[in-house]
mmCIF file of C-alpha atoms and ligand atoms in Angstrom:
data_model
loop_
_atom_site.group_PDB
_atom_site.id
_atom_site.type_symbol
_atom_site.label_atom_id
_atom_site.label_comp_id
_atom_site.label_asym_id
_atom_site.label_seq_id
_atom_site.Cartn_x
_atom_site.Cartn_y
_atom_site.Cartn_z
ATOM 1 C CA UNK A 952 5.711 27.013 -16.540
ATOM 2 C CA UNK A 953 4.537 24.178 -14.287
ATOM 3 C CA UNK A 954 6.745 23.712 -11.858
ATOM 4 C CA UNK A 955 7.421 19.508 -11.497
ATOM 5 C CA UNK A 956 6.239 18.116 -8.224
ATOM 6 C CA UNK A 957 8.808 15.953 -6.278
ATOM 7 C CA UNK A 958 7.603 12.339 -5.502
ATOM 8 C CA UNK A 959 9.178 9.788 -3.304
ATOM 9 C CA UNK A 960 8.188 6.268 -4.116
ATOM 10 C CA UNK A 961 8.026 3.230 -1.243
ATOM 11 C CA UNK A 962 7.269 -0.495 -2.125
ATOM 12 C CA UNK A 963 7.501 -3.659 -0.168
ATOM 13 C CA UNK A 964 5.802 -6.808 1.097
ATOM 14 C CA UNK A 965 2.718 -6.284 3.596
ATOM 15 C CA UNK A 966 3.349 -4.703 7.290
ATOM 16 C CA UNK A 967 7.526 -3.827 6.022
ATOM 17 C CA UNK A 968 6.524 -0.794 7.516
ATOM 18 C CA UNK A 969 5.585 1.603 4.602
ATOM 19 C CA UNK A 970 2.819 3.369 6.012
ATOM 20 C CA UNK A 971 4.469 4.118 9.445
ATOM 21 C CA UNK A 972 7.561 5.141 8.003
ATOM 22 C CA UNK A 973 6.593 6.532 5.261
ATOM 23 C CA UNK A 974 4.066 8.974 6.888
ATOM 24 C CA UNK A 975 6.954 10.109 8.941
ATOM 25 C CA UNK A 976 9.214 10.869 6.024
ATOM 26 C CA UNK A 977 6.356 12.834 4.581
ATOM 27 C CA UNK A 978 5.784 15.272 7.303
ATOM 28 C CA UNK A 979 9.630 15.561 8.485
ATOM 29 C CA UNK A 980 9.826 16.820 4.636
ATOM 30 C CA UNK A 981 6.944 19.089 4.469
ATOM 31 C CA UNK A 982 5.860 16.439 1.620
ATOM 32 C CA UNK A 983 2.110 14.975 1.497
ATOM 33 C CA UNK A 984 1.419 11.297 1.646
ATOM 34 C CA UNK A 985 -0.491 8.721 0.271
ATOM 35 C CA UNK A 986 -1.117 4.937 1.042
ATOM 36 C CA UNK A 987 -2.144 3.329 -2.052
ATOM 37 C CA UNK A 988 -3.039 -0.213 -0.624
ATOM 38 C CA UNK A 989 -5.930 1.435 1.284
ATOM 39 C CA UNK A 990 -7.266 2.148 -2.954
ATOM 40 C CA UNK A 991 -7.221 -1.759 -3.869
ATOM 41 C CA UNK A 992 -8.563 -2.426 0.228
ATOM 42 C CA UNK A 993 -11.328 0.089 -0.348
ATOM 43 C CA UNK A 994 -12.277 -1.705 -3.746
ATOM 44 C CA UNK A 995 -11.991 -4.970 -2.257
ATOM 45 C CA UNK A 996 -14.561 -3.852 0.908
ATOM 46 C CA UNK A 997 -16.817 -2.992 -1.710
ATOM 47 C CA UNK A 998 -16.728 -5.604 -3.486
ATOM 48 C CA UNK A 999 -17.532 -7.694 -0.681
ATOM 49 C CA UNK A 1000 -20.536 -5.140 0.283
ATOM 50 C CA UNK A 1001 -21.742 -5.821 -3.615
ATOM 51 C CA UNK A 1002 -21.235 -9.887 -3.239
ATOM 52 C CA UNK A 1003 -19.197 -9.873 -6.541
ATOM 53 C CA UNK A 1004 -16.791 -12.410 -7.690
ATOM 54 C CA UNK A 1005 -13.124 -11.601 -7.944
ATOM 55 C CA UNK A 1006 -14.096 -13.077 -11.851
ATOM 56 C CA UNK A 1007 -16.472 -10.418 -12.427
ATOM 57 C CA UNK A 1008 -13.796 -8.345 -13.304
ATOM 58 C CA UNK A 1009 -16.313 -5.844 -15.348
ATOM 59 C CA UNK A 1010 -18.432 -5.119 -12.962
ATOM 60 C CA UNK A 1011 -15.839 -5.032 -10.313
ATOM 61 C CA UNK A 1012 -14.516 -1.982 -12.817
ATOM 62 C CA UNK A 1013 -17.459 -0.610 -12.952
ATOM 63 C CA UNK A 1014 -17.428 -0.267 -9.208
ATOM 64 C CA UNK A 1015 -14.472 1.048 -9.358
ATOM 65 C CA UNK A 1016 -15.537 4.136 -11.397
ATOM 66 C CA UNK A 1017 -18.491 4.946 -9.318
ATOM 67 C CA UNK A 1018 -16.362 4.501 -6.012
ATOM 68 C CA UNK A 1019 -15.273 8.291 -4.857
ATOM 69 C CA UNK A 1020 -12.002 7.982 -2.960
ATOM 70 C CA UNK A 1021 -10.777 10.896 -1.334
ATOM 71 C CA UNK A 1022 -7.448 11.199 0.608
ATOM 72 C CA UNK A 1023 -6.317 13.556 3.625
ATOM 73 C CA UNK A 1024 -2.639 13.374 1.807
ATOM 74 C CA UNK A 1025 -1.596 14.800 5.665
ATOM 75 C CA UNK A 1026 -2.855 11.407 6.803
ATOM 76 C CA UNK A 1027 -3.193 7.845 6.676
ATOM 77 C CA UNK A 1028 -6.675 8.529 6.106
ATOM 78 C CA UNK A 1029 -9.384 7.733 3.057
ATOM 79 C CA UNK A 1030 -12.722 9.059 2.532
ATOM 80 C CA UNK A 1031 -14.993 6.260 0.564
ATOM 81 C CA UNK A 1032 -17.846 7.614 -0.776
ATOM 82 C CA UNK A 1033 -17.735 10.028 1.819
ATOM 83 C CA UNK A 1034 -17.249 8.155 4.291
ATOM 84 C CA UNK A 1035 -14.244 7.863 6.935
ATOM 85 C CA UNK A 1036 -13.875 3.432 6.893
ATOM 86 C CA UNK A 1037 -10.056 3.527 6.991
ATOM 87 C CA UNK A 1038 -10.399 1.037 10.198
ATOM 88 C CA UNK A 1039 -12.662 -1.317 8.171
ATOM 89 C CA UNK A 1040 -10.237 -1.419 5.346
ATOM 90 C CA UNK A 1041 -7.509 -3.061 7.618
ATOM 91 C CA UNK A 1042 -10.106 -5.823 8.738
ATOM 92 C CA UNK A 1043 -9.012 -9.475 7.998
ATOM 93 C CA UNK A 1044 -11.793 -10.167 5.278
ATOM 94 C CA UNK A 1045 -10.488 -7.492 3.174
ATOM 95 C CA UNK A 1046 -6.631 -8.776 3.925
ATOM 96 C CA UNK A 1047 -8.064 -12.075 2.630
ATOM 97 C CA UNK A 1048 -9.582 -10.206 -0.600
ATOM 98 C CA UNK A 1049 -7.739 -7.424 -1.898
ATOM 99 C CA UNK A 1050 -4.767 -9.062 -3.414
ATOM 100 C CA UNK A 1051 -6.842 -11.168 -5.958
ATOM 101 C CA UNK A 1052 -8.993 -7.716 -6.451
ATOM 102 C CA UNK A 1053 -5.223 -6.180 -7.234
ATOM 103 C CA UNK A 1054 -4.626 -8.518 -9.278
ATOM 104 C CA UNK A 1055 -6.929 -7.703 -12.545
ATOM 105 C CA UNK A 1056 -5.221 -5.113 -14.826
ATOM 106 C CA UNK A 1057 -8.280 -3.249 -15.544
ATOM 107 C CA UNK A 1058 -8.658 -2.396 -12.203
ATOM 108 C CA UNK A 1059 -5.188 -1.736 -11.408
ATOM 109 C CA UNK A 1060 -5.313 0.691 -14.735
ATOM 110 C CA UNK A 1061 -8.485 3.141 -13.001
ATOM 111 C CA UNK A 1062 -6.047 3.124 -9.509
ATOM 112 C CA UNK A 1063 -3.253 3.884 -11.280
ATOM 113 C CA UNK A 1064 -4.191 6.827 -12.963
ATOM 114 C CA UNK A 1065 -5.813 8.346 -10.140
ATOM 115 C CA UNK A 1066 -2.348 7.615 -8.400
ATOM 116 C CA UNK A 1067 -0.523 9.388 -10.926
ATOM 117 C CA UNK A 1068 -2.913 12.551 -11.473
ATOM 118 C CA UNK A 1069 -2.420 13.056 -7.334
ATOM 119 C CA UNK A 1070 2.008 12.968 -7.900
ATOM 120 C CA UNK A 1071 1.277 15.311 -10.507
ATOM 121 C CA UNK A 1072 -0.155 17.667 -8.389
ATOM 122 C CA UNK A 1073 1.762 17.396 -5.034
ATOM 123 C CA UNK A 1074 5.331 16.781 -3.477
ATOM 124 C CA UNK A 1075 4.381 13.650 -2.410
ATOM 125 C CA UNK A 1076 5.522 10.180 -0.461
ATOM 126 C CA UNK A 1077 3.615 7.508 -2.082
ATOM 127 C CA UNK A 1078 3.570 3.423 -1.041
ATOM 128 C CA UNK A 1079 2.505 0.021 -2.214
ATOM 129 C CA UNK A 1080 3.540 -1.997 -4.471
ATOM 130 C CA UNK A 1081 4.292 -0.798 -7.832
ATOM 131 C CA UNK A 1082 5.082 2.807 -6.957
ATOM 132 C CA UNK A 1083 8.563 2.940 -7.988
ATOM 133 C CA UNK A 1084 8.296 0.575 -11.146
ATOM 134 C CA UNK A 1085 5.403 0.954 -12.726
ATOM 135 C CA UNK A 1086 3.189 3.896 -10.977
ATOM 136 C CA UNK A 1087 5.646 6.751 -10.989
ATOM 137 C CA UNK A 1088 8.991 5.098 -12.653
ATOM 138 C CA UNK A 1089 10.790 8.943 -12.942
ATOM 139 C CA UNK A 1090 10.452 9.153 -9.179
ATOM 140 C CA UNK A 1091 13.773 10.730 -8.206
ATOM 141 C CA UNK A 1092 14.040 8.939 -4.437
ATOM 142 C CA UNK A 1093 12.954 5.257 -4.574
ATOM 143 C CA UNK A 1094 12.751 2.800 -1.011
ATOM 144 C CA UNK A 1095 12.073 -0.704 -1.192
ATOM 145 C CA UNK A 1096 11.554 -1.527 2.280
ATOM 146 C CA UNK A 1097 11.309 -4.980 3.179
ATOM 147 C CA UNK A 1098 11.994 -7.447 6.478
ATOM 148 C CA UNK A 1099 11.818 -10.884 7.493
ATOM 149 C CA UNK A 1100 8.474 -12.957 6.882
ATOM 150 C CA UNK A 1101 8.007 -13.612 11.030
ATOM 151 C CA UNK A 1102 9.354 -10.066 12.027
ATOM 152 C CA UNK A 1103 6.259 -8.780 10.008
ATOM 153 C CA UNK A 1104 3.685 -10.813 11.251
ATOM 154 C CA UNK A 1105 4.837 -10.212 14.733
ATOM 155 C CA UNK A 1106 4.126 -6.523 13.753
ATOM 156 C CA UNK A 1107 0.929 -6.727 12.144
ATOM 157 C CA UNK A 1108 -0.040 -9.316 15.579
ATOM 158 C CA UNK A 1109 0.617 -6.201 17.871
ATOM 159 C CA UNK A 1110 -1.780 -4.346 15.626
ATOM 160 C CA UNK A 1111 -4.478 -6.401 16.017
ATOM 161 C CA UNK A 1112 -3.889 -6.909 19.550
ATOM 162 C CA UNK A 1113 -6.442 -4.937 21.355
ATOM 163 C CA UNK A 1114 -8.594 -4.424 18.102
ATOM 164 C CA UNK A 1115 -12.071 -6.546 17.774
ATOM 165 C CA UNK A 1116 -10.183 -8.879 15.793
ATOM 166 C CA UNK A 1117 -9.110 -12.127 17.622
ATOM 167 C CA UNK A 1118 -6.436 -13.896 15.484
ATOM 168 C CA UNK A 1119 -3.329 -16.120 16.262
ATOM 169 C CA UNK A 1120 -0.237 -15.196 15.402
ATOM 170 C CA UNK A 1121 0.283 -18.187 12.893
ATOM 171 C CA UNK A 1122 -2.611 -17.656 10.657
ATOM 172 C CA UNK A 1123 -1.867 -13.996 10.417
ATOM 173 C CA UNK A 1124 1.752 -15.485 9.253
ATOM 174 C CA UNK A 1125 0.024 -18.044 7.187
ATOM 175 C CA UNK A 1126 -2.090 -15.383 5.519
ATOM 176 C CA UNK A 1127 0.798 -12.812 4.820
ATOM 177 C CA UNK A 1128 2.957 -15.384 3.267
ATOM 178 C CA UNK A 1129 0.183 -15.863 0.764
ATOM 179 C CA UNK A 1130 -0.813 -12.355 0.030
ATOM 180 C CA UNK A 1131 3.057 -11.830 -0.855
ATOM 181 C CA UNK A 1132 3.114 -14.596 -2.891
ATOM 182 C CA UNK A 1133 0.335 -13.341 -5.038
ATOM 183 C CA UNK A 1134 1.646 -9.530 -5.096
ATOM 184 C CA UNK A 1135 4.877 -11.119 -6.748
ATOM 185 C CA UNK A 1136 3.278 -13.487 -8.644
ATOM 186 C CA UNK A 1137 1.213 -11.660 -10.725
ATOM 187 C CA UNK A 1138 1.701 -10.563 -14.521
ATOM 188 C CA UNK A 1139 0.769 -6.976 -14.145
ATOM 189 C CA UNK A 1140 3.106 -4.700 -12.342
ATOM 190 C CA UNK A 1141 4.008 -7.682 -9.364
ATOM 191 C CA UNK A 1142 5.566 -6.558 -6.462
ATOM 192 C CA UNK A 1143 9.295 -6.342 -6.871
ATOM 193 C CA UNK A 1144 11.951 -3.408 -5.975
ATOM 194 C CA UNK A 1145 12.404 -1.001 -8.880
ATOM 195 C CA UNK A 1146 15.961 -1.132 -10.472
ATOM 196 C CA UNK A 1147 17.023 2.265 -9.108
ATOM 197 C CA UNK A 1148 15.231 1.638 -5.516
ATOM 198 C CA UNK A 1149 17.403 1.590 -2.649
ATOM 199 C CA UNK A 1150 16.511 -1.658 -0.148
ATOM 200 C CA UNK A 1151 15.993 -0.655 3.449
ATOM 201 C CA UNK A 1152 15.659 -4.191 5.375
ATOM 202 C CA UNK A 1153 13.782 -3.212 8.916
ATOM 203 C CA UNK A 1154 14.156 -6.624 10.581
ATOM 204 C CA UNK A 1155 16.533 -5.415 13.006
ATOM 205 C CA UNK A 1156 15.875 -1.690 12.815
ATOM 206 C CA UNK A 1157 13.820 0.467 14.805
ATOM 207 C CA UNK A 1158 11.538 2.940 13.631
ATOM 208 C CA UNK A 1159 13.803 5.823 13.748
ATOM 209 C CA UNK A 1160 16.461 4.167 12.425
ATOM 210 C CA UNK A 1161 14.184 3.080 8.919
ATOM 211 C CA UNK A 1162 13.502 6.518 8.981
ATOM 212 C CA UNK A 1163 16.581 8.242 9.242
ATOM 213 C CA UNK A 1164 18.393 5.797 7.025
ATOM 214 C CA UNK A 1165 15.784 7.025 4.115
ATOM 215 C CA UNK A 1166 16.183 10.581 5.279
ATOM 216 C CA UNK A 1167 20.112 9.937 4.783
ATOM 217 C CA UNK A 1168 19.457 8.596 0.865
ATOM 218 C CA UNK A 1169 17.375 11.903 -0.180
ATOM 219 C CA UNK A 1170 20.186 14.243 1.917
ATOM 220 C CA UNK A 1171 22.430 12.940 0.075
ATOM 221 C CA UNK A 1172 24.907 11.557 2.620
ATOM 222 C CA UNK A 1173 24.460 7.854 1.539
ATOM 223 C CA UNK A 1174 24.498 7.396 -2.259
HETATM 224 O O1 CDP B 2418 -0.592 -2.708 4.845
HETATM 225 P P1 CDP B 2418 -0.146 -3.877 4.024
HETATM 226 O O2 CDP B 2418 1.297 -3.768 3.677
HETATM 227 O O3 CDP B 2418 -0.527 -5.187 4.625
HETATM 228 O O4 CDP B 2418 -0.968 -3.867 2.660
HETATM 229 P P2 CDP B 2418 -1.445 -2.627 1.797
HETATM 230 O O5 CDP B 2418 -0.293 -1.753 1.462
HETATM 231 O O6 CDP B 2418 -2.628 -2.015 2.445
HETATM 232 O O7 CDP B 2418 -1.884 -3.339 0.437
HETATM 233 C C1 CDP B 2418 -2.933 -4.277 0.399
HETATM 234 C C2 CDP B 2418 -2.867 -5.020 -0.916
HETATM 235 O O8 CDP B 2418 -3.177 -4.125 -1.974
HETATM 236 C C3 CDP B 2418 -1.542 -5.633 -1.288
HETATM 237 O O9 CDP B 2418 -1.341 -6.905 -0.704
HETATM 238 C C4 CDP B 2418 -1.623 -5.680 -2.800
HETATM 239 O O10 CDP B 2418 -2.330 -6.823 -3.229
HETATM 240 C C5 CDP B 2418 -2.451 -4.452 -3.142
HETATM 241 N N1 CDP B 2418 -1.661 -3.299 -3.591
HETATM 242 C C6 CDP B 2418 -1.211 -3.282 -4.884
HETATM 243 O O11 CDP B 2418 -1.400 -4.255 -5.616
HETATM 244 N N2 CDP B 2418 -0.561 -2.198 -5.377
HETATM 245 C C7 CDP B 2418 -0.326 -1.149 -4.600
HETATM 246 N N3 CDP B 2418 0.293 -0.074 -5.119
HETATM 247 C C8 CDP B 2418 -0.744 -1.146 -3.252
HETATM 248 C C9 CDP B 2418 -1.394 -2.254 -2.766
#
């Protein structure tokens, strides 16, 4: 009989700290990991590449099934059509795209299944947005990480520091605010913690801290 593979699920608004703390959780458990906003970010580059509309939703699909997107589930890495672009994904005109590309359902419903066809097959920490409610709702470990608005855009600031990017502080603030505001705006699967989820807030946490307070929840010492 198949055995069932063990999935941990972690949402939350942009730069919360998913990927960084999630990819730590993953290999301190032996588990694989994947980062499902680099999917929607890799649709969205394209996109852009193929000058389409965020209202051409059909063809935008149709991209979308001829797209190959192949993980390293030991990394934070994505193969797109082939091709290694993980650093292009986290450039700003894809920031400025991908939540209106998240936003159409059909697109969301090809992502989605690939998502779920990957859990199936591995013990696996997977983040974004809809993981725990709508992607893989029978996750048994849930995380909703989340911090304050300026916190995070101080992060994601250090990130681009030293990157080609040249941005101020308050746009990248500016910007974040409004990407959130469409992830929780939207009718299909918005961005919201999953009844069950526990809510890690990292505003005043350090790294190891997030981590071991989610290590904690799956050991069973905080219920
Ligand atoms: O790294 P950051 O938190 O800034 O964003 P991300 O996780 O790379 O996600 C980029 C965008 O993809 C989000 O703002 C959402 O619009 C979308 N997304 C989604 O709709 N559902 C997911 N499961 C993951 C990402």
């Amino acid at each position: 009989m198949k055995k069932t593979k063990k999935n941990i699920t972690i949402d939350g608004p942009a730069a919360s700290g998913k990927t960084s703390i999630g990819q730590k959780v993953a290999s301190l458990m032996g588990y694989k990991f994947l980062d499902t906003g680099l999917m929607y970010r890799a649709i969205a580059l394209k996109s852009l590449i193929s000058s389409l509309e965020v209202y051409e939703e059909d063809k935008i699909v149709e991209l979308c099934h001829r797209t190959d997107i192949a993980f390293n589930t030991n990394t934070k890495e994505i193969l797109v059509d082939g091709e290694n672009i993980t650093d292009q994904l986290r450039e700003r005109h894809v920031d400025q795209r991908v939540s209106l590309i998240a936003k159409l359902p059909n697109i969301r419903k090809v992502l989605v299944s690939q998502q779920r066809v990957i859990a199936d097959r591995n013990d696996i920490v997977m983040v974004g947005r809809d993981i725990g409610t709508v992607v893989l709702p029978g996750a048994k470990y849930k995380f909703y990480l989340t911090a304050s608005l300026e916190i995070r855009a101080e992060r994601r600031y250090k990130e681009f520091t030293g990157s080609k990017t040249k941005i101020l502080y308050d746009e990248i603030l500016f910007e974040m605010e409004e990407r959130d505001r469409v992830d929780k705006s939207r009718k299909d699967s918005p961005l919201k913690p999953a009844k069950d989820a526990v809510t890690v807030d990292t505003t005043e946490m350090v790294f190891e801290t997030a981590v071991g307070t989610i290590l904690n929840v799956i050991k069973g010492t905080i219920t």
